[in-house]
Amino acid sequence: DSGVTQTPKHLITATGQRVTLRCSPRSGDLSVYWYQQSLDQGLQFLIQYYNGEERAKGNILERFSAQQFPDLHSELNLSSLELGDSALYFCASSTTGVGYTFGSGTRLTVV
Amino acid sequence: GEDVEQSLFLSVREGDSSVINCTYTDSSSTYLYWYKQEPGAGLQLLTYIFSNMDMKQDQRLTVLLNKKDKHLSLRIADTQTGDSAIYFCAERNDYKLSFGAGTTVTVRA
């Protein structure tokens, strides 16, 4: 157990739908990062939050959004889902910006 | 720019040493990382090296960094079947990680 908790582990949904992925960072970590892992794109950085504020944005689609709550957990919202959004979504947390601890991921399948 | 490259596959005999290579392009990267991903699992941090170091050793793992050539390698001594996994090299830019495509290491008996 890495200390970073992601739920759900698996999600199957239809095209056009909206889903929410949840991440609880390791205790004491203020930063949360979201990554997407797909066969064709590899591991891509999506977005970072630090203590509730958006810090950096990567290759995140406009259909995707995220937030970090006062208790530091984060949610990634994916809407108008397409087949190509099927991927593993990872959350990572860090305090020092040196060590990054990853969760076990949410596998999203869009059918 | 950010571009991390790794060879895609490595096959090694059990008990031998494995060497996984990686090149990166951003000379301002302050930390470089090696992560391991087993089938169906998340990313496990193996080790990282600060850019002002050229070597780091941690039990069976040795990381070598050639900053001039922007080349990073991971050596696994006495490779075991449990070392079969995908190994990702990553560089840190502006507090986020940029990953290579991963090297699939297969350990054969």
PDB file of C-alpha atoms in Angstrom:
ATOM      1  CA  ASP A   1       0.000   0.000   0.000  1.00  0.00           C
ATOM      2  CA  SER A   2       1.589   3.231  -1.197  1.00  0.00           C
ATOM      3  CA  GLY A   3      -0.590   5.471   0.964  1.00  0.00           C
ATOM      4  CA  VAL A   4      -2.264   7.050  -2.076  1.00  0.00           C
ATOM      5  CA  THR A   5      -5.806   5.735  -2.471  1.00  0.00           C
ATOM      6  CA  GLN A   6      -7.707   5.821  -5.728  1.00  0.00           C
ATOM      7  CA  THR A   7     -11.313   4.835  -6.223  1.00  0.00           C
ATOM      8  CA  PRO A   8     -12.859   3.139  -8.018  1.00  0.00           C
ATOM      9  CA  LYS A   9     -10.311   0.593  -9.255  1.00  0.00           C
ATOM     10  CA  HIS A  10     -12.322  -0.168 -12.364  1.00  0.00           C
ATOM     11  CA  LEU A  11     -14.995   1.762 -14.200  1.00  0.00           C
ATOM     12  CA  ILE A  12     -16.937   0.784 -17.293  1.00  0.00           C
ATOM     13  CA  THR A  13     -19.171   3.390 -18.862  1.00  0.00           C
ATOM     14  CA  ALA A  14     -20.745   4.325 -22.168  1.00  0.00           C
ATOM     15  CA  THR A  15     -19.689   6.996 -24.631  1.00  0.00           C
ATOM     16  CA  GLY A  16     -21.099  10.420 -23.854  1.00  0.00           C
ATOM     17  CA  GLN A  17     -21.264   9.772 -20.120  1.00  0.00           C
ATOM     18  CA  ARG A  18     -19.511  11.570 -17.271  1.00  0.00           C
ATOM     19  CA  VAL A  19     -17.450   9.969 -14.498  1.00  0.00           C
ATOM     20  CA  THR A  20     -15.595  11.118 -11.409  1.00  0.00           C
ATOM     21  CA  LEU A  21     -12.348   9.572 -10.247  1.00  0.00           C
ATOM     22  CA  ARG A  22     -11.229  10.114  -6.692  1.00  0.00           C
ATOM     23  CA  CYS A  23      -7.807  10.314  -5.091  1.00  0.00           C
ATOM     24  CA  SER A  24      -6.766  10.590  -1.452  1.00  0.00           C
ATOM     25  CA  PRO A  25      -3.133  11.626  -1.164  1.00  0.00           C
ATOM     26  CA  ARG A  26      -0.620  10.229   1.276  1.00  0.00           C
ATOM     27  CA  SER A  27      -0.985  11.757   4.717  1.00  0.00           C
ATOM     28  CA  GLY A  28       0.816  15.100   4.855  1.00  0.00           C
ATOM     29  CA  ASP A  29       1.245  15.473   1.093  1.00  0.00           C
ATOM     30  CA  LEU A  30      -0.113  18.767  -0.215  1.00  0.00           C
ATOM     31  CA  SER A  31       0.358  18.206  -3.953  1.00  0.00           C
ATOM     32  CA  VAL A  32      -1.741  15.944  -6.114  1.00  0.00           C
ATOM     33  CA  TYR A  33      -0.925  15.078  -9.720  1.00  0.00           C
ATOM     34  CA  TRP A  34      -3.102  13.306 -12.273  1.00  0.00           C
ATOM     35  CA  TYR A  35      -1.650  11.188 -15.076  1.00  0.00           C
ATOM     36  CA  GLN A  36      -3.223   9.240 -17.905  1.00  0.00           C
ATOM     37  CA  GLN A  37      -1.614   6.017 -19.134  1.00  0.00           C
ATOM     38  CA  SER A  38      -2.724   4.696 -22.507  1.00  0.00           C
ATOM     39  CA  LEU A  39      -1.137   2.289 -24.967  1.00  0.00           C
ATOM     40  CA  ASP A  40      -0.635   4.872 -27.678  1.00  0.00           C
ATOM     41  CA  GLN A  41       0.295   7.941 -25.583  1.00  0.00           C
ATOM     42  CA  GLY A  42       2.124   6.363 -22.665  1.00  0.00           C
ATOM     43  CA  LEU A  43       2.107   8.236 -19.354  1.00  0.00           C
ATOM     44  CA  GLN A  44       0.892  11.790 -19.821  1.00  0.00           C
ATOM     45  CA  PHE A  45       0.712  14.481 -17.149  1.00  0.00           C
ATOM     46  CA  LEU A  46      -2.751  16.006 -16.891  1.00  0.00           C
ATOM     47  CA  ILE A  47      -2.876  18.457 -14.012  1.00  0.00           C
ATOM     48  CA  GLN A  48      -1.392  19.349 -10.617  1.00  0.00           C
ATOM     49  CA  TYR A  49      -2.990  20.820  -7.507  1.00  0.00           C
ATOM     50  CA  TYR A  50      -1.170  22.173  -4.499  1.00  0.00           C
ATOM     51  CA  ASN A  51      -3.085  22.782  -1.274  1.00  0.00           C
ATOM     52  CA  GLY A  52      -6.331  23.371  -3.140  1.00  0.00           C
ATOM     53  CA  GLU A  53      -4.973  25.539  -5.938  1.00  0.00           C
ATOM     54  CA  GLU A  54      -4.303  24.525  -9.519  1.00  0.00           C
ATOM     55  CA  ARG A  55      -0.542  24.667 -10.061  1.00  0.00           C
ATOM     56  CA  ALA A  56       0.187  23.267 -13.497  1.00  0.00           C
ATOM     57  CA  LYS A  57      -1.670  21.945 -16.493  1.00  0.00           C
ATOM     58  CA  GLY A  58      -0.473  19.419 -19.006  1.00  0.00           C
ATOM     59  CA  ASN A  59      -2.219  17.628 -21.839  1.00  0.00           C
ATOM     60  CA  ILE A  60      -5.648  17.816 -20.281  1.00  0.00           C
ATOM     61  CA  LEU A  61      -8.659  17.975 -22.570  1.00  0.00           C
ATOM     62  CA  GLU A  62     -11.290  20.664 -22.070  1.00  0.00           C
ATOM     63  CA  ARG A  63     -13.809  17.877 -21.362  1.00  0.00           C
ATOM     64  CA  PHE A  64     -11.746  16.988 -18.280  1.00  0.00           C
ATOM     65  CA  SER A  65     -11.556  18.984 -15.087  1.00  0.00           C
ATOM     66  CA  ALA A  66     -10.217  18.470 -11.601  1.00  0.00           C
ATOM     67  CA  GLN A  67     -10.303  19.980  -8.163  1.00  0.00           C
ATOM     68  CA  GLN A  68      -8.670  19.539  -4.792  1.00  0.00           C
ATOM     69  CA  PHE A  69     -10.777  19.893  -1.692  1.00  0.00           C
ATOM     70  CA  PRO A  70      -9.907  21.375   1.741  1.00  0.00           C
ATOM     71  CA  ASP A  71      -9.199  17.875   3.098  1.00  0.00           C
ATOM     72  CA  LEU A  72      -6.686  17.560   0.198  1.00  0.00           C
ATOM     73  CA  HIS A  73      -8.449  14.762  -1.630  1.00  0.00           C
ATOM     74  CA  SER A  74      -8.833  15.359  -5.341  1.00  0.00           C
ATOM     75  CA  GLU A  75     -11.355  14.457  -7.994  1.00  0.00           C
ATOM     76  CA  LEU A  76     -10.874  14.176 -11.737  1.00  0.00           C
ATOM     77  CA  ASN A  77     -14.053  14.680 -13.740  1.00  0.00           C
ATOM     78  CA  LEU A  78     -14.243  13.296 -17.259  1.00  0.00           C
ATOM     79  CA  SER A  79     -17.244  14.242 -19.371  1.00  0.00           C
ATOM     80  CA  SER A  80     -18.621  13.527 -22.852  1.00  0.00           C
ATOM     81  CA  LEU A  81     -16.553  10.375 -22.787  1.00  0.00           C
ATOM     82  CA  GLU A  82     -15.147   8.941 -26.001  1.00  0.00           C
ATOM     83  CA  LEU A  83     -13.724   5.507 -26.739  1.00  0.00           C
ATOM     84  CA  GLY A  84     -10.254   7.044 -26.828  1.00  0.00           C
ATOM     85  CA  ASP A  85     -10.550   8.113 -23.192  1.00  0.00           C
ATOM     86  CA  SER A  86     -10.216   4.483 -22.136  1.00  0.00           C
ATOM     87  CA  ALA A  87      -7.010   4.375 -20.115  1.00  0.00           C
ATOM     88  CA  LEU A  88      -5.476   3.949 -16.695  1.00  0.00           C
ATOM     89  CA  TYR A  89      -5.695   7.145 -14.664  1.00  0.00           C
ATOM     90  CA  PHE A  90      -3.115   7.573 -11.940  1.00  0.00           C
ATOM     91  CA  CYS A  91      -2.950   9.981  -9.085  1.00  0.00           C
ATOM     92  CA  ALA A  92       0.344  10.805  -7.379  1.00  0.00           C
ATOM     93  CA  SER A  93       1.073  12.875  -4.313  1.00  0.00           C
ATOM     94  CA  SER A  94       4.115  14.682  -3.021  1.00  0.00           C
ATOM     95  CA  THR A  95       5.094  17.140  -0.364  1.00  0.00           C
ATOM     96  CA  THR A  96       8.640  18.070  -1.198  1.00  0.00           C
ATOM     97  CA  GLY A  97       8.364  17.855  -4.973  1.00  0.00           C
ATOM     98  CA  VAL A  98      11.117  15.262  -4.865  1.00  0.00           C
ATOM     99  CA  GLY A  99       9.436  11.972  -4.037  1.00  0.00           C
ATOM    100  CA  TYR A 100       6.238  11.203  -5.929  1.00  0.00           C
ATOM    101  CA  THR A 101       4.049   8.384  -4.641  1.00  0.00           C
ATOM    102  CA  PHE A 102       1.552   6.880  -7.060  1.00  0.00           C
ATOM    103  CA  GLY A 103      -1.747   5.204  -6.367  1.00  0.00           C
ATOM    104  CA  SER A 104      -2.718   1.922  -8.002  1.00  0.00           C
ATOM    105  CA  GLY A 105      -4.848   3.704 -10.594  1.00  0.00           C
ATOM    106  CA  THR A 106      -8.388   3.637 -11.945  1.00  0.00           C
ATOM    107  CA  ARG A 107      -8.901   1.646 -15.105  1.00  0.00           C
ATOM    108  CA  LEU A 108     -11.548   3.369 -17.215  1.00  0.00           C
ATOM    109  CA  THR A 109     -13.178   1.513 -20.075  1.00  0.00           C
ATOM    110  CA  VAL A 110     -15.505   3.449 -22.353  1.00  0.00           C
ATOM    111  CA  VAL A 111     -17.783   1.251 -24.467  1.00  0.00           C
TER     112      VAL A 111
ATOM    113  CA  GLY B   1      11.682  20.572 -24.466  1.00  0.00           C
ATOM    114  CA  GLU B   2      10.718  17.406 -22.650  1.00  0.00           C
ATOM    115  CA  ASP B   3      11.423  14.097 -24.317  1.00  0.00           C
ATOM    116  CA  VAL B   4      12.517  10.969 -22.502  1.00  0.00           C
ATOM    117  CA  GLU B   5      13.544   7.958 -24.561  1.00  0.00           C
ATOM    118  CA  GLN B   6      14.135   4.366 -23.564  1.00  0.00           C
ATOM    119  CA  SER B   7      14.597   1.102 -25.401  1.00  0.00           C
ATOM    120  CA  LEU B   8      11.357  -0.880 -25.349  1.00  0.00           C
ATOM    121  CA  PHE B   9      12.479  -4.399 -24.458  1.00  0.00           C
ATOM    122  CA  LEU B  10      15.194  -6.191 -22.513  1.00  0.00           C
ATOM    123  CA  SER B  11      15.550  -9.919 -21.970  1.00  0.00           C
ATOM    124  CA  VAL B  12      17.949 -11.122 -19.302  1.00  0.00           C
ATOM    125  CA  ARG B  13      18.851 -14.452 -17.729  1.00  0.00           C
ATOM    126  CA  GLU B  14      18.118 -14.958 -14.058  1.00  0.00           C
ATOM    127  CA  GLY B  15      21.181 -14.122 -11.977  1.00  0.00           C
ATOM    128  CA  ASP B  16      22.698 -11.814 -14.596  1.00  0.00           C
ATOM    129  CA  SER B  17      22.804  -8.027 -14.385  1.00  0.00           C
ATOM    130  CA  SER B  18      20.224  -5.936 -16.235  1.00  0.00           C
ATOM    131  CA  VAL B  19      21.049  -2.503 -17.593  1.00  0.00           C
ATOM    132  CA  ILE B  20      18.244  -0.217 -18.710  1.00  0.00           C
ATOM    133  CA  ASN B  21      19.176   2.964 -20.532  1.00  0.00           C
ATOM    134  CA  CYS B  22      17.402   6.279 -20.882  1.00  0.00           C
ATOM    135  CA  THR B  23      18.120   9.603 -22.523  1.00  0.00           C
ATOM    136  CA  TYR B  24      16.449  12.893 -21.706  1.00  0.00           C
ATOM    137  CA  THR B  25      16.546  16.301 -23.315  1.00  0.00           C
ATOM    138  CA  ASP B  26      15.857  18.902 -20.638  1.00  0.00           C
ATOM    139  CA  SER B  27      19.193  19.954 -19.182  1.00  0.00           C
ATOM    140  CA  SER B  28      17.399  21.861 -16.410  1.00  0.00           C
ATOM    141  CA  SER B  29      15.936  18.673 -14.941  1.00  0.00           C
ATOM    142  CA  THR B  30      16.869  18.574 -11.278  1.00  0.00           C
ATOM    143  CA  TYR B  31      15.834  15.030 -10.440  1.00  0.00           C
ATOM    144  CA  LEU B  32      15.662  11.853 -12.494  1.00  0.00           C
ATOM    145  CA  TYR B  33      13.662   8.815 -11.484  1.00  0.00           C
ATOM    146  CA  TRP B  34      13.199   5.132 -12.083  1.00  0.00           C
ATOM    147  CA  TYR B  35       9.776   3.614 -11.537  1.00  0.00           C
ATOM    148  CA  LYS B  36       8.680  -0.030 -11.801  1.00  0.00           C
ATOM    149  CA  GLN B  37       5.247  -1.169 -12.962  1.00  0.00           C
ATOM    150  CA  GLU B  38       4.172  -4.778 -12.561  1.00  0.00           C
ATOM    151  CA  PRO B  39       1.187  -6.115 -14.541  1.00  0.00           C
ATOM    152  CA  GLY B  40      -2.069  -4.588 -13.342  1.00  0.00           C
ATOM    153  CA  ALA B  41      -0.318  -2.510 -10.708  1.00  0.00           C
ATOM    154  CA  GLY B  42       0.585   1.106 -10.119  1.00  0.00           C
ATOM    155  CA  LEU B  43       3.958   2.792 -10.377  1.00  0.00           C
ATOM    156  CA  GLN B  44       6.459   1.952  -7.681  1.00  0.00           C
ATOM    157  CA  LEU B  45       9.293   4.397  -7.096  1.00  0.00           C
ATOM    158  CA  LEU B  46      12.562   2.464  -7.217  1.00  0.00           C
ATOM    159  CA  THR B  47      15.071   5.244  -6.858  1.00  0.00           C
ATOM    160  CA  TYR B  48      15.896   8.766  -7.924  1.00  0.00           C
ATOM    161  CA  ILE B  49      19.065  10.776  -8.406  1.00  0.00           C
ATOM    162  CA  PHE B  50      19.747  14.457  -8.011  1.00  0.00           C
ATOM    163  CA  SER B  51      21.270  16.050 -11.084  1.00  0.00           C
ATOM    164  CA  ASN B  52      24.505  17.029  -9.328  1.00  0.00           C
ATOM    165  CA  MET B  53      25.289  13.376  -8.607  1.00  0.00           C
ATOM    166  CA  ASP B  54      26.728  10.894 -11.066  1.00  0.00           C
ATOM    167  CA  MET B  55      26.004   7.671  -9.226  1.00  0.00           C
ATOM    168  CA  LYS B  56      23.657   6.326  -6.614  1.00  0.00           C
ATOM    169  CA  GLN B  57      23.590   2.805  -5.216  1.00  0.00           C
ATOM    170  CA  ASP B  58      20.735   1.219  -3.310  1.00  0.00           C
ATOM    171  CA  GLN B  59      21.084  -2.510  -2.596  1.00  0.00           C
ATOM    172  CA  ARG B  60      20.861  -4.270  -5.985  1.00  0.00           C
ATOM    173  CA  LEU B  61      20.167  -1.041  -7.862  1.00  0.00           C
ATOM    174  CA  THR B  62      22.817   1.292  -9.284  1.00  0.00           C
ATOM    175  CA  VAL B  63      21.895   4.491 -11.083  1.00  0.00           C
ATOM    176  CA  LEU B  64      24.445   6.205 -13.304  1.00  0.00           C
ATOM    177  CA  LEU B  65      23.933   9.730 -14.602  1.00  0.00           C
ATOM    178  CA  ASN B  66      25.941  11.309 -17.393  1.00  0.00           C
ATOM    179  CA  LYS B  67      24.694  14.874 -17.385  1.00  0.00           C
ATOM    180  CA  LYS B  68      26.838  15.935 -20.324  1.00  0.00           C
ATOM    181  CA  ASP B  69      25.254  13.299 -22.572  1.00  0.00           C
ATOM    182  CA  LYS B  70      21.871  13.482 -20.763  1.00  0.00           C
ATOM    183  CA  HIS B  71      22.032   9.730 -20.244  1.00  0.00           C
ATOM    184  CA  LEU B  72      20.658   7.802 -17.294  1.00  0.00           C
ATOM    185  CA  SER B  73      20.968   4.098 -16.636  1.00  0.00           C
ATOM    186  CA  LEU B  74      19.637   1.633 -14.099  1.00  0.00           C
ATOM    187  CA  ARG B  75      21.600  -1.511 -13.320  1.00  0.00           C
ATOM    188  CA  ILE B  76      19.898  -4.337 -11.463  1.00  0.00           C
ATOM    189  CA  ALA B  77      22.373  -6.817 -10.050  1.00  0.00           C
ATOM    190  CA  ASP B  78      21.515 -10.523  -9.714  1.00  0.00           C
ATOM    191  CA  THR B  79      18.243 -10.135 -11.631  1.00  0.00           C
ATOM    192  CA  GLN B  80      15.403 -12.262 -10.272  1.00  0.00           C
ATOM    193  CA  THR B  81      12.089 -13.395 -11.780  1.00  0.00           C
ATOM    194  CA  GLY B  82      10.346 -10.855  -9.557  1.00  0.00           C
ATOM    195  CA  ASP B  83      12.193  -8.125 -11.439  1.00  0.00           C
ATOM    196  CA  SER B  84      10.127  -8.835 -14.566  1.00  0.00           C
ATOM    197  CA  ALA B  85       8.159  -5.620 -15.099  1.00  0.00           C
ATOM    198  CA  ILE B  86       8.063  -2.384 -17.063  1.00  0.00           C
ATOM    199  CA  TYR B  87      10.646   0.170 -15.957  1.00  0.00           C
ATOM    200  CA  PHE B  88      10.033   3.843 -16.552  1.00  0.00           C
ATOM    201  CA  CYS B  89      12.605   6.577 -16.583  1.00  0.00           C
ATOM    202  CA  ALA B  90      11.283  10.060 -15.708  1.00  0.00           C
ATOM    203  CA  GLU B  91      12.641  13.569 -15.445  1.00  0.00           C
ATOM    204  CA  ARG B  92      11.267  16.328 -13.259  1.00  0.00           C
ATOM    205  CA  ASN B  93      10.377  19.605 -14.960  1.00  0.00           C
ATOM    206  CA  ASP B  94       8.597  22.321 -12.970  1.00  0.00           C
ATOM    207  CA  TYR B  95       7.528  19.811 -10.293  1.00  0.00           C
ATOM    208  CA  LYS B  96       5.861  17.439 -12.753  1.00  0.00           C
ATOM    209  CA  LEU B  97       7.298  14.216 -14.141  1.00  0.00           C
ATOM    210  CA  SER B  98       7.808  13.448 -17.818  1.00  0.00           C
ATOM    211  CA  PHE B  99       8.061   9.728 -18.493  1.00  0.00           C
ATOM    212  CA  GLY B 100       9.664   7.590 -21.122  1.00  0.00           C
ATOM    213  CA  ALA B 101       7.656   4.883 -22.880  1.00  0.00           C
ATOM    214  CA  GLY B 102       8.958   2.207 -20.520  1.00  0.00           C
ATOM    215  CA  THR B 103      11.302  -0.758 -20.949  1.00  0.00           C
ATOM    216  CA  THR B 104       9.730  -4.195 -20.588  1.00  0.00           C
ATOM    217  CA  VAL B 105      12.191  -6.439 -18.790  1.00  0.00           C
ATOM    218  CA  THR B 106      11.701 -10.182 -19.133  1.00  0.00           C
ATOM    219  CA  VAL B 107      13.727 -12.462 -16.889  1.00  0.00           C
ATOM    220  CA  ARG B 108      14.269 -15.962 -18.265  1.00  0.00           C
ATOM    221  CA  ALA B 109      15.331 -18.969 -16.256  1.00  0.00           C
TER     222      ALA B 109
END
